[in-house]
Structures are given as structure tokens and as C-alpha cells.
PDB file of C-alpha atoms in Angstrom:
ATOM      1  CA  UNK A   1    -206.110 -28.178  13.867  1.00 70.00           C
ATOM      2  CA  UNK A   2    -202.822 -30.002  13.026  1.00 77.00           C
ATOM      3  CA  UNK A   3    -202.121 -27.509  10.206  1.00 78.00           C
ATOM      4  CA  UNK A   4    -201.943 -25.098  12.738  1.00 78.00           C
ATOM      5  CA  UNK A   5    -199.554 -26.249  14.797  1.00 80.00           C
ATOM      6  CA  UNK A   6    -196.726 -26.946  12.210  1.00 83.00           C
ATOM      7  CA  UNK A   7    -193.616 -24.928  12.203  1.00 85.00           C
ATOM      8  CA  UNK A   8    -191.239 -22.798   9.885  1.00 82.00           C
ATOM      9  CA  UNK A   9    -187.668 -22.804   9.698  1.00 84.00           C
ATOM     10  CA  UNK A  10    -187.460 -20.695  12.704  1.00 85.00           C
ATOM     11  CA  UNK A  11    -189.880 -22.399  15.026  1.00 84.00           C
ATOM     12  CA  UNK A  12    -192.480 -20.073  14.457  1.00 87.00           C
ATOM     13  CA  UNK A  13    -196.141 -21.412  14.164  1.00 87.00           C
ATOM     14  CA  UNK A  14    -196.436 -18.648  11.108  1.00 87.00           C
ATOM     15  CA  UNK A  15    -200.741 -20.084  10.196  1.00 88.00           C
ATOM     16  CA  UNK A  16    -201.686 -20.010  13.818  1.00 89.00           C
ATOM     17  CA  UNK A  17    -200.297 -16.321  14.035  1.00 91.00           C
ATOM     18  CA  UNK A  18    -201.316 -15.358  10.661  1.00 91.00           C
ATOM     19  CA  UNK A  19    -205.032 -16.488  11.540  1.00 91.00           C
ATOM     20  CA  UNK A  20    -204.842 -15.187  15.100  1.00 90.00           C
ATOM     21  CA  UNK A  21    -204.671 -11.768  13.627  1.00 93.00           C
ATOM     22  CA  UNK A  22    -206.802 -12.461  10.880  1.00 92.00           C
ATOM     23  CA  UNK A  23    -209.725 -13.339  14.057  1.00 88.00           C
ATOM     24  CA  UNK A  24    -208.717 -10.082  15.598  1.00 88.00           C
ATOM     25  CA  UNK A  25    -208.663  -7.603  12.720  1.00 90.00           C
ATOM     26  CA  UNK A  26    -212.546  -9.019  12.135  1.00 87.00           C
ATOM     27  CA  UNK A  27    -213.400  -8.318  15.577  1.00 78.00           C
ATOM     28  CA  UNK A  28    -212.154  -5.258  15.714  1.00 83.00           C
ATOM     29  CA  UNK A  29    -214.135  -4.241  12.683  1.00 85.00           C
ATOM     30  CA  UNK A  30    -217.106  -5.376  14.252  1.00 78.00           C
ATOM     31  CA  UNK A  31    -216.467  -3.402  17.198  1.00 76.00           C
ATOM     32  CA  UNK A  32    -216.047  -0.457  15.371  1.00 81.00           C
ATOM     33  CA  UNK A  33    -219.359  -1.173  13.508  1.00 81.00           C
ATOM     34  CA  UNK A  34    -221.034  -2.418  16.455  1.00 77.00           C
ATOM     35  CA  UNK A  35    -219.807  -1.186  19.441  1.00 74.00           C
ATOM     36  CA  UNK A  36    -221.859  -2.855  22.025  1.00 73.00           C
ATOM     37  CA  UNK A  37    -222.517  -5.813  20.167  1.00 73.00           C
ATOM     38  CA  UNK A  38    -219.887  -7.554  19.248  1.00 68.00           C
ATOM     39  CA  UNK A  39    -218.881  -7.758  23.275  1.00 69.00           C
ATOM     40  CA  UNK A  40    -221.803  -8.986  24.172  1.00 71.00           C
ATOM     41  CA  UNK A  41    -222.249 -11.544  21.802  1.00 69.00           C
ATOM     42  CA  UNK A  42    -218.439 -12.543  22.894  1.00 70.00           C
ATOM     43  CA  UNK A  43    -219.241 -12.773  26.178  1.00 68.00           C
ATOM     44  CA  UNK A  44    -222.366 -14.287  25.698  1.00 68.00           C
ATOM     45  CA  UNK A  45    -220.448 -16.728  23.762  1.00 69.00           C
ATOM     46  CA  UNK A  46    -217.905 -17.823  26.022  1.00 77.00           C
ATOM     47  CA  UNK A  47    -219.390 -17.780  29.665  1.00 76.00           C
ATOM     48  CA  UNK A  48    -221.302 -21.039  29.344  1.00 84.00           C
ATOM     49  CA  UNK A  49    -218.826 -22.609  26.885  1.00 86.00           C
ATOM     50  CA  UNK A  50    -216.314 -22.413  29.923  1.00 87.00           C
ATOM     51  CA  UNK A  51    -218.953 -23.688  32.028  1.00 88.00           C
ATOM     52  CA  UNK A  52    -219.370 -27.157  29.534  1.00 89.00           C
ATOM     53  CA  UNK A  53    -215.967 -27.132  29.381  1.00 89.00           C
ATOM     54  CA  UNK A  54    -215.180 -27.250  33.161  1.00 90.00           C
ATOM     55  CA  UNK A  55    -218.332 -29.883  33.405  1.00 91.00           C
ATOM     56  CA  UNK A  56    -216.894 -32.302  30.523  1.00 90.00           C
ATOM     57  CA  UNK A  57    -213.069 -31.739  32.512  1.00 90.00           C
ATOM     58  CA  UNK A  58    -214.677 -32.871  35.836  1.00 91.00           C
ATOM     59  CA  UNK A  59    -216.418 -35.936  34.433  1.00 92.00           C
ATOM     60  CA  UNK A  60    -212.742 -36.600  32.326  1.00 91.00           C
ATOM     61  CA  UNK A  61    -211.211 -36.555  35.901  1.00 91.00           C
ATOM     62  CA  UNK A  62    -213.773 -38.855  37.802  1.00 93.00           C
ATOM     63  CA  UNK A  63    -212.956 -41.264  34.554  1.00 92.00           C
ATOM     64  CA  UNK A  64    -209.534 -41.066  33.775  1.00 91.00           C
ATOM     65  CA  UNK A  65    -208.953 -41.322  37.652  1.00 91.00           C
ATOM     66  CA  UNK A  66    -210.692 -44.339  37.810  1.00 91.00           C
ATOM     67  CA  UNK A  67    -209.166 -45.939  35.348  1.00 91.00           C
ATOM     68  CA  UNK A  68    -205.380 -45.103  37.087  1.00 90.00           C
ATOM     69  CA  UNK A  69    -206.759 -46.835  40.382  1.00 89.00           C
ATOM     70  CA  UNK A  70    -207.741 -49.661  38.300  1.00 90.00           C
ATOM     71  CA  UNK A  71    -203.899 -49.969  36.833  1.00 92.00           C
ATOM     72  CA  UNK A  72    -202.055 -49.307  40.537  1.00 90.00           C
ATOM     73  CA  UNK A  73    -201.107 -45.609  39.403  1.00 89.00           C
ATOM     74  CA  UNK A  74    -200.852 -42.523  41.269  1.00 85.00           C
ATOM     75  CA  UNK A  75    -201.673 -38.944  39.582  1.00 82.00           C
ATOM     76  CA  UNK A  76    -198.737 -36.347  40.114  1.00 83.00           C
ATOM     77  CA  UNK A  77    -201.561 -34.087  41.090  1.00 81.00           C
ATOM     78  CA  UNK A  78    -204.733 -35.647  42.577  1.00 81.00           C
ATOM     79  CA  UNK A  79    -208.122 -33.994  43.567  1.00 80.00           C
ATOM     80  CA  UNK A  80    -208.458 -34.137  47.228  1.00 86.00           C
ATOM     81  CA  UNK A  81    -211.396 -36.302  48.331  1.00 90.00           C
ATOM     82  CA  UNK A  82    -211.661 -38.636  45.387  1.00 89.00           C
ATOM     83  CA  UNK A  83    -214.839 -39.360  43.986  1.00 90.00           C
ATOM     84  CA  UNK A  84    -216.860 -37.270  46.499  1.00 92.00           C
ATOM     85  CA  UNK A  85    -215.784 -33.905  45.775  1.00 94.00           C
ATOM     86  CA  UNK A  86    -215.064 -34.509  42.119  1.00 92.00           C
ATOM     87  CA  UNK A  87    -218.622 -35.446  41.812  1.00 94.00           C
ATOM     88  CA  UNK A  88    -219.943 -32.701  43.588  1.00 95.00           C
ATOM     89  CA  UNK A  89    -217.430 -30.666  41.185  1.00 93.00           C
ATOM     90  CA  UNK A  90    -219.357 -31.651  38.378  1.00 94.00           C
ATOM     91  CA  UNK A  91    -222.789 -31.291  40.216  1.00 95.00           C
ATOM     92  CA  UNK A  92    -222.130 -28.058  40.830  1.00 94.00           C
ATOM     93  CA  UNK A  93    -221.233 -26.751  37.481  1.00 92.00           C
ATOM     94  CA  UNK A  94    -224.475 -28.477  36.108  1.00 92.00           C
ATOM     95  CA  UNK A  95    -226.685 -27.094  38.924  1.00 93.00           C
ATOM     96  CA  UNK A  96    -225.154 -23.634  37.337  1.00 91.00           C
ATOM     97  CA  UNK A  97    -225.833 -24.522  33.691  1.00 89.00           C
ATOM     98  CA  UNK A  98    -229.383 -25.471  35.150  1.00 91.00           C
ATOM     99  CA  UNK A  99    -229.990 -22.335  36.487  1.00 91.00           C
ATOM    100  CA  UNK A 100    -228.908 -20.486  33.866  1.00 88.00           C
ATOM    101  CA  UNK A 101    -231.445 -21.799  31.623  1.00 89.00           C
ATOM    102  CA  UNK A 102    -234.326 -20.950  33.717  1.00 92.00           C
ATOM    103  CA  UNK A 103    -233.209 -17.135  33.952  1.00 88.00           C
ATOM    104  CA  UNK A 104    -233.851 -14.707  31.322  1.00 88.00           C
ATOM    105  CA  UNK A 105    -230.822 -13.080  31.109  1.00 83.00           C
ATOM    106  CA  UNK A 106    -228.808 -15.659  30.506  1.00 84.00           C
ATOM    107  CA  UNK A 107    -230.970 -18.108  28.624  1.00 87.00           C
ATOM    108  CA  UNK A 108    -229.515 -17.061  25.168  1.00 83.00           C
ATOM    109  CA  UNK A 109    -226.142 -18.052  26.662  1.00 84.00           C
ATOM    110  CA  UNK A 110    -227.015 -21.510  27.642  1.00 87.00           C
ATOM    111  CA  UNK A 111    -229.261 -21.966  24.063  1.00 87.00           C
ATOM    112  CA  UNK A 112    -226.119 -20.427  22.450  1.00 84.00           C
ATOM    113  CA  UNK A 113    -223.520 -23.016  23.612  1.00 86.00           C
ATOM    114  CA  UNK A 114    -225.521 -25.706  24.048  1.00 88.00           C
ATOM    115  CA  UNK A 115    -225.910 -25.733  20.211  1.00 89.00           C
ATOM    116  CA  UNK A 116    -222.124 -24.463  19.981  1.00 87.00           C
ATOM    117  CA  UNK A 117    -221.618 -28.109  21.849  1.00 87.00           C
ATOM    118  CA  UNK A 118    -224.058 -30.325  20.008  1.00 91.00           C
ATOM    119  CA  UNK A 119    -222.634 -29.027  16.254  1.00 92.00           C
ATOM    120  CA  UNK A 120    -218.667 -29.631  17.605  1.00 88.00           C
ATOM    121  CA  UNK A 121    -219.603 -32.862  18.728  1.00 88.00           C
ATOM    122  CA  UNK A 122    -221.657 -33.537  15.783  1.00 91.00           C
ATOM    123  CA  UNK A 123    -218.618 -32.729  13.632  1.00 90.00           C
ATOM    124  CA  UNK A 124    -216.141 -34.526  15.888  1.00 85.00           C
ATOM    125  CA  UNK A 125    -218.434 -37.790  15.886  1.00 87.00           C
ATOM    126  CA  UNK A 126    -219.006 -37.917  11.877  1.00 88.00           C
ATOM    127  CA  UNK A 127    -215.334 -37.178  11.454  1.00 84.00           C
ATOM    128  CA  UNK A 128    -214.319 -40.397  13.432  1.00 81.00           C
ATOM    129  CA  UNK A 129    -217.052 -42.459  11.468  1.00 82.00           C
ATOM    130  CA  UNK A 130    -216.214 -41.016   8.329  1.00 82.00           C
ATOM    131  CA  UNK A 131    -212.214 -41.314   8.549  1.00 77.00           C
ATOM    132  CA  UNK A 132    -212.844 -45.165  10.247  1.00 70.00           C
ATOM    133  CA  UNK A 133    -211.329 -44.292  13.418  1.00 65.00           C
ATOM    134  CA  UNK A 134    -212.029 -47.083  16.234  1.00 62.00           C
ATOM    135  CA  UNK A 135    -212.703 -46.078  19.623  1.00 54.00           C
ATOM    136  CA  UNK A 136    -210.119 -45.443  22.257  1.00 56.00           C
ATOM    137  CA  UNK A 137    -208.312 -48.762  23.580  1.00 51.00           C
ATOM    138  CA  UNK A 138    -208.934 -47.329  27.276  1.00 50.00           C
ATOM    139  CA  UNK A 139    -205.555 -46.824  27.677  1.00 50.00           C
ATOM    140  CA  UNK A 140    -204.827 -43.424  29.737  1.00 48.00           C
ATOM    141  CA  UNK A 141    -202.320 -41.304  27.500  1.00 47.00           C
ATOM    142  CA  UNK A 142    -201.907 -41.813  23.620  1.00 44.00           C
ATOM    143  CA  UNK A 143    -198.287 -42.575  22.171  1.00 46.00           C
ATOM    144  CA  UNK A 144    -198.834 -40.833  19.134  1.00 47.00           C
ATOM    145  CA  UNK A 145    -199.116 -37.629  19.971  1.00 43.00           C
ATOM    146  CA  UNK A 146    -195.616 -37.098  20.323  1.00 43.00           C
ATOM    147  CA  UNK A 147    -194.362 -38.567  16.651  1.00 45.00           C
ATOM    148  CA  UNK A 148    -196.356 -35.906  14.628  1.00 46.00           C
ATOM    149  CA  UNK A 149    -193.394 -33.906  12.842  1.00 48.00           C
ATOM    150  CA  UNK A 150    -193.529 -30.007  13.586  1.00 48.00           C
ATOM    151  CA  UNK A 151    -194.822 -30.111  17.045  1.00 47.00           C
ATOM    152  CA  UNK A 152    -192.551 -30.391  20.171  1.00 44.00           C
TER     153      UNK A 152
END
């Protein structure tokens, strides 16, 4: 959040800290409470979210690449083998999701994240309708990202 990247005096992002440690003094109370628990349920928590994540990045990439082919423009860093390995990039990491959900032990995960995914987008999507925000124009990189005061 925006309110969490704003800066004192000194530079310091003092909420992001502040709420960092806030996170981290609750966890470790539930680890003391529940020892086992509480780092399984973070695991469980997080191994399929980075698996969306790296899914949604890889379909980002296929787009956002197409779209600097379509304006003449070169990425400082591009995947090698453009589109066929970034689709098979993406393939991969849902084969994994897939398979995930047919085994038992990690079932919960994928049920876990999936509805992680599906309320975060839910939130993001009635956000945008509810603030008016139009879709993006297409173009590649925002300008206004840089003229929010406090960050840079």
C-alpha cells in the first residue's frame, strides 16, 4: 500500500517497519503457542502462491513482450527463444499447480491459494470499479509512478 511506502524526515519508511515487526512479533507468538503449526501453515501458504505468481509473471512476459515487438522495441533483458520457451515456461508451472491438486499432500496448498488469489483479485477488481478507474491504455510502462511524493 502507498501509505506504506511514504517516508520520514530521515528517509526511513517508519509504517512499513513498524508493521513489519508488528507481523513478526504475531508470528512468533504463534510459534511459541503452536510450534509446528504456525510453519506449516506458512509454508503451506506460500509454496503455491509463488507458483501463481511465477505463472501470472510468465503470461505478463509473453504479453508485455508482444506488445514491445509490436512498437519496434528491444527488452534490455530478453527470454531466449521467444514465444516458445516462454510458453512452455508458463505450461510448466501450470502442469505443477495441476499436479498439485490431484495429490493429497499438497491439495490444501493449492485450495489455500487458489482462494488467497480469487479474494486479491476480487478486491483488486471492485476497487478499480468502485474508484472509476479505466483500463490500462496498453501502453508498456506507466508515467505516474514516478510523481507520487515520498517514494524514490
Amino acid at each position: 500500500p502507498f501509505f506504506l511506502a511514504r517516508r520520514g524526515r530521515t528517509g526511513v519508511p517508519t509504517a512499513a517497519i513498524i508493521m513489519a515487526a508488528g507481523v513478526e512479533a504475531i508470528v512468533a507468538l504463534f510459534s511459541t503457542l503452536s510450534p509446528g503449526g504456525i510453519f506449516t501453515f506458512l509454508l503451506s501458504a506460500s509454496g503455491a502462491l509463488i507458483l501463481f505468481d511465477y505463472f501470472l509473471a510468465a503470461l505478463a512476459q509473453i504479453r508485455l513482450r508482444k506488445k514491445m515487438i509490436g512498437q519496434n522495441q528491444t527488452p534490455d533483458c530478453p527470454m531466449w527463444l521467444f514465444p516458445p520457451l516462454s510458453y512452455l515456461t508458463a505450461g510448466s508451472f501450470l502442469l505443477v499447480l495441476v499436479i498439485m491438486m490431484f495429490e493429497a499432500q499438497t491439495r490444501f496448498e493449492i485450495e489455500f491459494s487458489s482462494f488467497i488469489v480469487i479474494v486479491i483479485t476480487s478486491i483488486s477488481l471492485l476497487r478499480s470499479r468502485c474508484s472509476g478507474m479505466k483500463p490500462n491504455d496498453g501502453s508498456i510502462i506507466r508515467q505516474d509512478v514516478h510523481e507520487k511524493p515520498g517514494i524514490g
